[in-house]
Coordinates of C-alpha atoms and ligand atoms in Angstrom, one line a residue:
X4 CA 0.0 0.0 0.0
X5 CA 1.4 3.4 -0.8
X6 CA 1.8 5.9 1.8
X7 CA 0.7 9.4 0.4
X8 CA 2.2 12.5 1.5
X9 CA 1.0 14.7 -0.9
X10 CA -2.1 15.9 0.2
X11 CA -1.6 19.6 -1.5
X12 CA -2.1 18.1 -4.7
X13 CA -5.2 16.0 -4.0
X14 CA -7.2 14.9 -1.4
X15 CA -9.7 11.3 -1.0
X16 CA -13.1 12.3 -0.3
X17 CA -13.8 11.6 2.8
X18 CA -16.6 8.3 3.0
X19 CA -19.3 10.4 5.2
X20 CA -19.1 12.7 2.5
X21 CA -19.4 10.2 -0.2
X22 CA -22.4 8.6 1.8
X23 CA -24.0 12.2 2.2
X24 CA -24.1 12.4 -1.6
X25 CA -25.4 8.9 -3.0
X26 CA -29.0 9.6 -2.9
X27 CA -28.3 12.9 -5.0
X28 CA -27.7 10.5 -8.0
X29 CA -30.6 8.8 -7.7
X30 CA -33.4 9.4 -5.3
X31 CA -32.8 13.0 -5.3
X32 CA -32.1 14.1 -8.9
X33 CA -34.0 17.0 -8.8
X34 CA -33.3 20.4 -10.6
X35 CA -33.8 23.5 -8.6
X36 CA -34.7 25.2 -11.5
X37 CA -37.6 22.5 -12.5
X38 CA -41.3 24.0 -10.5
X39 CA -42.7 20.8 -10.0
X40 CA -41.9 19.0 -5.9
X41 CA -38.6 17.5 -7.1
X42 CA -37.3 20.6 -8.1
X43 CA -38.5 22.1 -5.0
X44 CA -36.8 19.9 -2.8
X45 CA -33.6 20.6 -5.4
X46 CA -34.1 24.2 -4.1
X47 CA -34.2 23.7 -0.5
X48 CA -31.2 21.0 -0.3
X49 CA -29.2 24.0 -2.7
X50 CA -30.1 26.5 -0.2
X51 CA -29.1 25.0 2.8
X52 CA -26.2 23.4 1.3
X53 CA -25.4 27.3 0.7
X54 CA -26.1 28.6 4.3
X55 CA -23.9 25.6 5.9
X56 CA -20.7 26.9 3.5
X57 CA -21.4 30.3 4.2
X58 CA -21.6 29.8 7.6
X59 CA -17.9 27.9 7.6
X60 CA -16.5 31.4 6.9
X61 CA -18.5 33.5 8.3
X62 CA -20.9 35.1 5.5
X63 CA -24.2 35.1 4.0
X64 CA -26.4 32.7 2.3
X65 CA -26.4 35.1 -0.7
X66 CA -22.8 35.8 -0.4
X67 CA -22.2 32.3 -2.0
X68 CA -21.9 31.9 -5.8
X69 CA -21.3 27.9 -6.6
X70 CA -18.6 27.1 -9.2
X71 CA -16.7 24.1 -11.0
X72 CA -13.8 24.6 -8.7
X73 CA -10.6 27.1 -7.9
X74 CA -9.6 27.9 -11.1
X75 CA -13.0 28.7 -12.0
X76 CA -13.8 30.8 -8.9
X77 CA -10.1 32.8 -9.4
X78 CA -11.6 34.0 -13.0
X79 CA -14.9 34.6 -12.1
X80 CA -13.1 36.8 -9.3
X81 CA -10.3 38.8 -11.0
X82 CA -11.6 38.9 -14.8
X83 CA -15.1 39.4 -13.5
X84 CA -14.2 42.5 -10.9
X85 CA -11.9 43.7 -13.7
X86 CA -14.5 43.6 -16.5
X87 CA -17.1 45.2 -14.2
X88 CA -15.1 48.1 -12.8
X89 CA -12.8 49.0 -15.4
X90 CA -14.4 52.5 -15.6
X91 CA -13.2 53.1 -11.9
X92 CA -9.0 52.0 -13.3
X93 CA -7.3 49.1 -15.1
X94 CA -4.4 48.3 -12.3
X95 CA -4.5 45.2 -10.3
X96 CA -2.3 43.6 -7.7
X97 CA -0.9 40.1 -7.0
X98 CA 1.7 38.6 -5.4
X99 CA 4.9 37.0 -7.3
X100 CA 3.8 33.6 -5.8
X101 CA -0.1 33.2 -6.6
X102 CA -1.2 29.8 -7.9
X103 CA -0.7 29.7 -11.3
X104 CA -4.0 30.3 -12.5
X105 CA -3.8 33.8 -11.1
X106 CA -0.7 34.6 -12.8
X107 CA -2.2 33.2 -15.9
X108 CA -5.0 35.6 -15.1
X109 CA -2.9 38.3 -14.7
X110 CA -1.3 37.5 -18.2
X111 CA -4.4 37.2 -20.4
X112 CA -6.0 41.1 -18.3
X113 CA -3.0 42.4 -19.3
X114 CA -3.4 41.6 -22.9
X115 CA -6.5 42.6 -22.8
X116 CA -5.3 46.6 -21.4
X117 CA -5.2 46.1 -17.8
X118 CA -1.8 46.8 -15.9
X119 CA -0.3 44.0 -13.3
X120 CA 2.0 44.5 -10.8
X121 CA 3.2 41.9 -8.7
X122 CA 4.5 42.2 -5.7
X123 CA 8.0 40.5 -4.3
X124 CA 8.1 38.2 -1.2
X125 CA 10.6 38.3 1.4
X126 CA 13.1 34.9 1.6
X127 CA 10.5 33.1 3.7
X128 CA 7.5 33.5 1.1
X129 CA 5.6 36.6 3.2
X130 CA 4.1 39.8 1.6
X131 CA 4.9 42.6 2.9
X132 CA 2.5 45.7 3.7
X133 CA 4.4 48.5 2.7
X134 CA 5.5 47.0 -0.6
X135 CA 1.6 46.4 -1.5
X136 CA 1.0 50.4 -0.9
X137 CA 4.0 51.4 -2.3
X138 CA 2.3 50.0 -5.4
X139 CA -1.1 51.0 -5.0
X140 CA -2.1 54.0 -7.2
X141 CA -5.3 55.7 -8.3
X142 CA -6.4 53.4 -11.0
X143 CA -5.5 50.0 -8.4
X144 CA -9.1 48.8 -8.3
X145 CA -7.9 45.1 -7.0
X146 CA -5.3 43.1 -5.2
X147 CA -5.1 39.4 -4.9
X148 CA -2.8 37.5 -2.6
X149 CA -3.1 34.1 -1.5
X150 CA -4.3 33.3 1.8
X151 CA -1.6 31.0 2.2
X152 CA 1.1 29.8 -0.8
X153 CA -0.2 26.0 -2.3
X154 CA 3.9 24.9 -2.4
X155 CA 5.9 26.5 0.5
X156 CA 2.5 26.9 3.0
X157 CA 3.4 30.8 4.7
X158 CA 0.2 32.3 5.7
X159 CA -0.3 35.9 4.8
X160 CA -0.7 38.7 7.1
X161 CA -4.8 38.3 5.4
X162 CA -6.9 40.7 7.4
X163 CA -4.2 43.5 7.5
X164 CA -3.7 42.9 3.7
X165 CA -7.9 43.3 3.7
X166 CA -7.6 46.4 6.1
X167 CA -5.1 48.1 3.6
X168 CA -7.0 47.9 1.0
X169 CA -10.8 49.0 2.5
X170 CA -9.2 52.0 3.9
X171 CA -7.9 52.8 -0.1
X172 CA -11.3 51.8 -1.7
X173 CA -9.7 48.6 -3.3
X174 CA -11.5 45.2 -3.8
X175 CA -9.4 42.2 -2.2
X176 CA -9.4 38.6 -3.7
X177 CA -8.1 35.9 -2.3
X178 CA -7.8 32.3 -3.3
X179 CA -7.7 30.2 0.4
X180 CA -7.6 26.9 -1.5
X181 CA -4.6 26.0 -0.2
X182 CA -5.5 27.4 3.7
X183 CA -8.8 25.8 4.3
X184 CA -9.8 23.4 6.7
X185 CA -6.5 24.4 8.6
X186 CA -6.9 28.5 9.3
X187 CA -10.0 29.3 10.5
X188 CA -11.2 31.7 7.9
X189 CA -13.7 34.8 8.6
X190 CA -14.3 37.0 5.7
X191 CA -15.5 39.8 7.9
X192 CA -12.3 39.8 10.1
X193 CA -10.4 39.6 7.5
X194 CA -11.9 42.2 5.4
X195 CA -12.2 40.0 2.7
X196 CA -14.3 41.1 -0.2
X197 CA -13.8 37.8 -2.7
X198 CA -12.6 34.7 -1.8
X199 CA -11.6 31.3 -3.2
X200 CA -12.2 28.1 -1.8
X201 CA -12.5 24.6 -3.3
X202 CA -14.3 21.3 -2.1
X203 CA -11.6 18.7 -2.5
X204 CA -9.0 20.8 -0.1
X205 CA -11.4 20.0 2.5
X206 CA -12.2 16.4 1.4
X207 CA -15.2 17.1 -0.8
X208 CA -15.4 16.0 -4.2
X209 CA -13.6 17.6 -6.9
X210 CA -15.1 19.8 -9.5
X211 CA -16.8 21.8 -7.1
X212 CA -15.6 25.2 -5.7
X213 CA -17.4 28.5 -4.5
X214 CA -16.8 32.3 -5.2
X215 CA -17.7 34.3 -2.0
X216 CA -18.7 37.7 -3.1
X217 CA -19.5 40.7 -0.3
X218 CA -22.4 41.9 -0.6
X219 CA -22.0 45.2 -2.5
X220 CA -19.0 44.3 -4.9
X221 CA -20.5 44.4 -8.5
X222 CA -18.6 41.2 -11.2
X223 CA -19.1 40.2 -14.1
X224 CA -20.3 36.9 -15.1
X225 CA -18.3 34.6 -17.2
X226 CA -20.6 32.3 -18.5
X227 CA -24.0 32.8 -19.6
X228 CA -27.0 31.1 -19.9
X229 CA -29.9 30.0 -18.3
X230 CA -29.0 32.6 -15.3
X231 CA -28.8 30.4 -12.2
X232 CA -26.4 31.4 -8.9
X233 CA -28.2 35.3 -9.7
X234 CA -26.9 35.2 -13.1
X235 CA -23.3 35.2 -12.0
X236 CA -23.1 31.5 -13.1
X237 CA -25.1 29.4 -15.6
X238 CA -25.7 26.5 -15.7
X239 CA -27.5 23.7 -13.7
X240 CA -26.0 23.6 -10.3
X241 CA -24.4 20.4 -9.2
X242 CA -26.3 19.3 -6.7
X243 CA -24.6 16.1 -5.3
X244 CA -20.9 18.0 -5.5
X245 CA -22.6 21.1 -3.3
X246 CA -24.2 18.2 -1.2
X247 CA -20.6 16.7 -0.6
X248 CA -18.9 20.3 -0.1
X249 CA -21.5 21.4 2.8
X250 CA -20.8 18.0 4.4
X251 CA -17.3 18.3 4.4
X252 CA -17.9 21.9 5.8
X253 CA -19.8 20.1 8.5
X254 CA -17.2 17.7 9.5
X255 CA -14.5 20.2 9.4
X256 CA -16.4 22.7 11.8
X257 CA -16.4 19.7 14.3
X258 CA -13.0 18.6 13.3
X259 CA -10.6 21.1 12.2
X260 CA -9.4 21.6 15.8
X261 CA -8.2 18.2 16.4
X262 CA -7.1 17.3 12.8
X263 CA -4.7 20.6 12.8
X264 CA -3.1 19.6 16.5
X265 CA -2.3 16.3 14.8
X266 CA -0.8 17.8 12.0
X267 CA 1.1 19.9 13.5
X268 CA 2.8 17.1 15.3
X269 CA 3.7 15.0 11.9
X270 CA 4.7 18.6 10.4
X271 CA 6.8 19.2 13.1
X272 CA 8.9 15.4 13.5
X273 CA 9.4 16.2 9.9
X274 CA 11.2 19.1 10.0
X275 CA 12.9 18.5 13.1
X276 CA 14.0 15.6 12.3
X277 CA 15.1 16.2 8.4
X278 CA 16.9 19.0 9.5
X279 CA 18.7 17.7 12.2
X280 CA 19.4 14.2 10.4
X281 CA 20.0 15.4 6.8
X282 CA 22.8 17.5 6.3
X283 CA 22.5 20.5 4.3
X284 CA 18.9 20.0 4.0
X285 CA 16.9 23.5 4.6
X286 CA 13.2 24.3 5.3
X287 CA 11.5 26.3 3.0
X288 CA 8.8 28.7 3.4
X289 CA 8.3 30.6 6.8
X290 CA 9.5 28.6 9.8
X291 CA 6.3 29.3 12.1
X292 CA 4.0 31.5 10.4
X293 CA 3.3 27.9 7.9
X294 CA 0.2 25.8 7.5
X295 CA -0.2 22.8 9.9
X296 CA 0.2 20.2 7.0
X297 CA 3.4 21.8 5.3
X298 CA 6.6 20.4 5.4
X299 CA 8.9 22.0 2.2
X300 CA 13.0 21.0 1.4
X301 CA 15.6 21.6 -0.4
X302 CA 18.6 19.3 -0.3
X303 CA 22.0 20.4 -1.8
X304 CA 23.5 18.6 -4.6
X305 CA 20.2 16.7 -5.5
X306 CA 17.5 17.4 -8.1
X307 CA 14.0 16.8 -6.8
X308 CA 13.1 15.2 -9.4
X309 CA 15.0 12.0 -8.8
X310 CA 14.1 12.3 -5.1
X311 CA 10.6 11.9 -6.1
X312 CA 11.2 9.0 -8.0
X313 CA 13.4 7.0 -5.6
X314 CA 10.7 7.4 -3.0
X315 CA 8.2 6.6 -5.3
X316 CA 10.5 2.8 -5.7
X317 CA 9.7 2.7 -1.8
X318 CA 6.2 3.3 -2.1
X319 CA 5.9 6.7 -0.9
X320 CA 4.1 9.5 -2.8
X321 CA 5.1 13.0 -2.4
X322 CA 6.0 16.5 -4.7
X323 CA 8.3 18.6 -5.7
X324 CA 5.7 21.5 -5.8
X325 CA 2.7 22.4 -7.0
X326 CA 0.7 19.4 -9.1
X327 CA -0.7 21.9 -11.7
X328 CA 2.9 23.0 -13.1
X329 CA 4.8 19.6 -12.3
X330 CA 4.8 18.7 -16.0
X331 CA 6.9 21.8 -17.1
X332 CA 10.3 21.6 -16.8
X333 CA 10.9 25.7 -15.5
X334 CA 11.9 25.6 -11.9
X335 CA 8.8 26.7 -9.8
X336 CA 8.1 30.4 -9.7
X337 CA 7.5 30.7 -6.4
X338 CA 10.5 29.4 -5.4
X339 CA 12.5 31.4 -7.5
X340 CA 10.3 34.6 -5.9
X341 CA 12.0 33.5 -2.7
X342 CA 15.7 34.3 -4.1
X343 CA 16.7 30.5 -4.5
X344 CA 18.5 29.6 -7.4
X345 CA 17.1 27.3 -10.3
X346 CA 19.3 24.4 -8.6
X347 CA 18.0 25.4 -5.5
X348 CA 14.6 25.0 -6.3
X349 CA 15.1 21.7 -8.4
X350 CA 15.9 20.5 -5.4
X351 CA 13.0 21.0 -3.8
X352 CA 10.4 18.5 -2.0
X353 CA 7.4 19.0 -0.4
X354 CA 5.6 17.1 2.1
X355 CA 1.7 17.3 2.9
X356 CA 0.1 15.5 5.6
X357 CA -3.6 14.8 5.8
X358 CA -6.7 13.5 7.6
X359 CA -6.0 9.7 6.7
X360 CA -2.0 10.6 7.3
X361 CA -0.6 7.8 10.2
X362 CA 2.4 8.1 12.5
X363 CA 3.9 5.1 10.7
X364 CA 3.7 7.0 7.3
X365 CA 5.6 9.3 8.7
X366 CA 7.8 7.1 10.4
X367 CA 8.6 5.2 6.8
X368 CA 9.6 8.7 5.4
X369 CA 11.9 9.5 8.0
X370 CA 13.2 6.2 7.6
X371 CA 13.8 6.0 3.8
X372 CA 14.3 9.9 3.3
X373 CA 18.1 10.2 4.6
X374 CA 19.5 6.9 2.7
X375 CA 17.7 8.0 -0.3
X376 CA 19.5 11.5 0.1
X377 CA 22.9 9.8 0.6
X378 CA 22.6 7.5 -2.5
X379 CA 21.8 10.4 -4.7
X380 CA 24.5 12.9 -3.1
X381 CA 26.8 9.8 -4.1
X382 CA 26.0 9.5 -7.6
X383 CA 25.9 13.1 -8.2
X384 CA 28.7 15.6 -9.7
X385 CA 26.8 18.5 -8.1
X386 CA 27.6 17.9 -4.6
X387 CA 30.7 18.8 -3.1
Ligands
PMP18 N1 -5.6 27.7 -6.2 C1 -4.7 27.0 -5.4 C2 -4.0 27.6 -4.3 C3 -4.5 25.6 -5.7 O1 -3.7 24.9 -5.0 C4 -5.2 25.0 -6.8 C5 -5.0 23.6 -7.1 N2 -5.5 22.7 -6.2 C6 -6.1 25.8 -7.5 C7 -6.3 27.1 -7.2 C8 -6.9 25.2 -8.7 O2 -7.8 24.3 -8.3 P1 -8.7 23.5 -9.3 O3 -7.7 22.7 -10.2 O4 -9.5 22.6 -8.5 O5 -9.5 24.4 -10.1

């Protein structure tokens, strides 16, 4: 059996959630749109389903626009607010290491006239403040910084990021795909106008996301049609995915508490160990201010790469960085925003625990980890 320690890249749905959505298949096929008593009860599953997830972050039922997932809710965000408010200025803000949907975003507004800046992190992966208003300017109608980085896990400074941009007038985005289920989130305390969250990062199915939108911030839709989710979203909702997202809200709201402690714990032996047993092995990302699951490498003289594959021999599954670039060849970008060097970052690993993560997993890859590290730094000309 493999042990997986890649739970940044995908998550199992968890079984109570699979049981919560069966009878949405079949039984309960319904339509919400349809006026007849199936449709009805289509309706009133959708709008609970909608109060329980807005309720996980602390906003309204009608706050909550259902999508196909993060990179679906990220557009509708940024390309919507920009299409909407363009009269008001065509500058937006992001950070230099924003999932890359954002920065592919960012790329396609700014052939389309919009200006992006983005905005350097310091060696540990943080955003700072000042650099963010040193950059605002009177056409800066949005920023959008992640509420914690996918790869290296730093948490943002979020509600002072959200406070600096209500007292200049400026929407804030952010995508907490990557933070969910292991910060508490409150969209009101962090002065949070849109946000991003998916239903796999919290052990819902994929292919199911939602865009929070404040009350009072004006987008535009994407895609058209049959004008369902208030005409910001066509399209006939899924019901058993939103079924399975509000009941992985509902476990998580009893869980998180627990499930983070116990991360912290396998986080924690990880780097404590690796970094006291491996030498020249460093941590990367921030070393406290980092989500509960995160445990991110480097190891001079060793490409990641062929990390990954020695420890996938030995059964274990784990990354060298984010899942939705791993197929290019470029080093990752956001660890070349932290200063490394494209070595450096090749020789990256990251490690992400999870609900169904055990002690003996853990165990295994403190085991296997170091020998593998030795072989490699043996056969390789890069390491002195
Ligand atoms: N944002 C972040 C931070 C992510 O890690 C991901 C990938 N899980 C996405 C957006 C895109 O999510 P999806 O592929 O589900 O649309």
């Amino acid at each position: 059996m493999e042990v997986y320690i890649d739970y940044q890249s995908a998550k199992p749905v968890d079984p109570r959630v699979i049981e919560e959505m069966t009878p949405y298949f079949y039984y309960k096929f319904g339509n919400p749109s349809s006026l007849h008593e199936t449709g009805d009860e289509a309706t009133a599953i959708l709008e609970n389903c909608r109060q329980t997830i807005a309720s996980f972050i602390n906003a309204k039922k009608e706050e909550i626009i259902f999508t196909s997932g993060a990179t679906e809710s990220n557009n509708l965000a940024i390309i919507g607010y920009a299409l909407r408010n363009k009269g008001k200025g065509n500058h937006i803000l992001i950070s230099e290491i924003e999932h890359i949907s954002i920065h592919n975003i960012a790329k396609y507004l700014s052939k389309i006239g919009f200006n992006i800046s983005k905005i350097p992190v310091n060696p540990y992966g943080s955003v700072n403040l000042k650099k963010i208003k040193e950059r605002m300017t009177d056409k800066t109608i949005l920023v959008s910084i992640g509420y914690a980085n996918n790869e290296i896990g730093t948490i943002q400074q979020i509600s002072e990021i959200g406070r600096l941009c209500k007292e200049n007038n400026i929407a804030f985005h952010s995508d907490a795909v990557a933070a969910e289920g292991l910060v508490p989130i409150d969209v009101k305390k962090d002065n949070i106008d849109l946000l991003t969250l998916s239903s796999n990062d919290i052990y819902g199915p994929k292919g199911l996301g939602i865009l929070y939108t404040r009350k009072g911030i004006r987008i535009n839709p994407l895609i058209i049609g049959g004008g369902q989710e208030r005409g910001l979203r066509s399209g006939s909702e899924n019901i058993p995915g939103i079924v399975g997202m509000a009941k992985a809200v509902e476990i998580m709201q009893v869980e998180m508490n627990e499930e983070v402690k116990r991360l912290k714990v396998y986080r924690d032996r990880l780097i404590d160990n690796i970094l006291g047993n491996i030498p020249k092995s460093h941590l990367n990302g921030h070393p406290t201010n980092r989500l509960s699951n995160n445990a991110h490498f480097r190891f001079e003289g060793i490409e990641g790469e062929s990390l990954l594959l020695s420890l996938k021999d030995k059964g274990i599954s784990v990354s060298t960085g984010s899942a939705c670039t791993s197929k290019t060849l470029e080093p990752s970008h956001t660890l070349i925003a932290l200063g490394l060097l494209h070595e450096e970052a090749h020789g990256s690993l990251e490690l992400t625990s999870g609900r169904f993560t055990k002690k003996e997993d853990i165990d295994l890859v403190l085991e296997v980890l170091p020998q593998v590290v030795e072989r490699l730094r043996k056969l390789s000309p890069l390491y002195k």
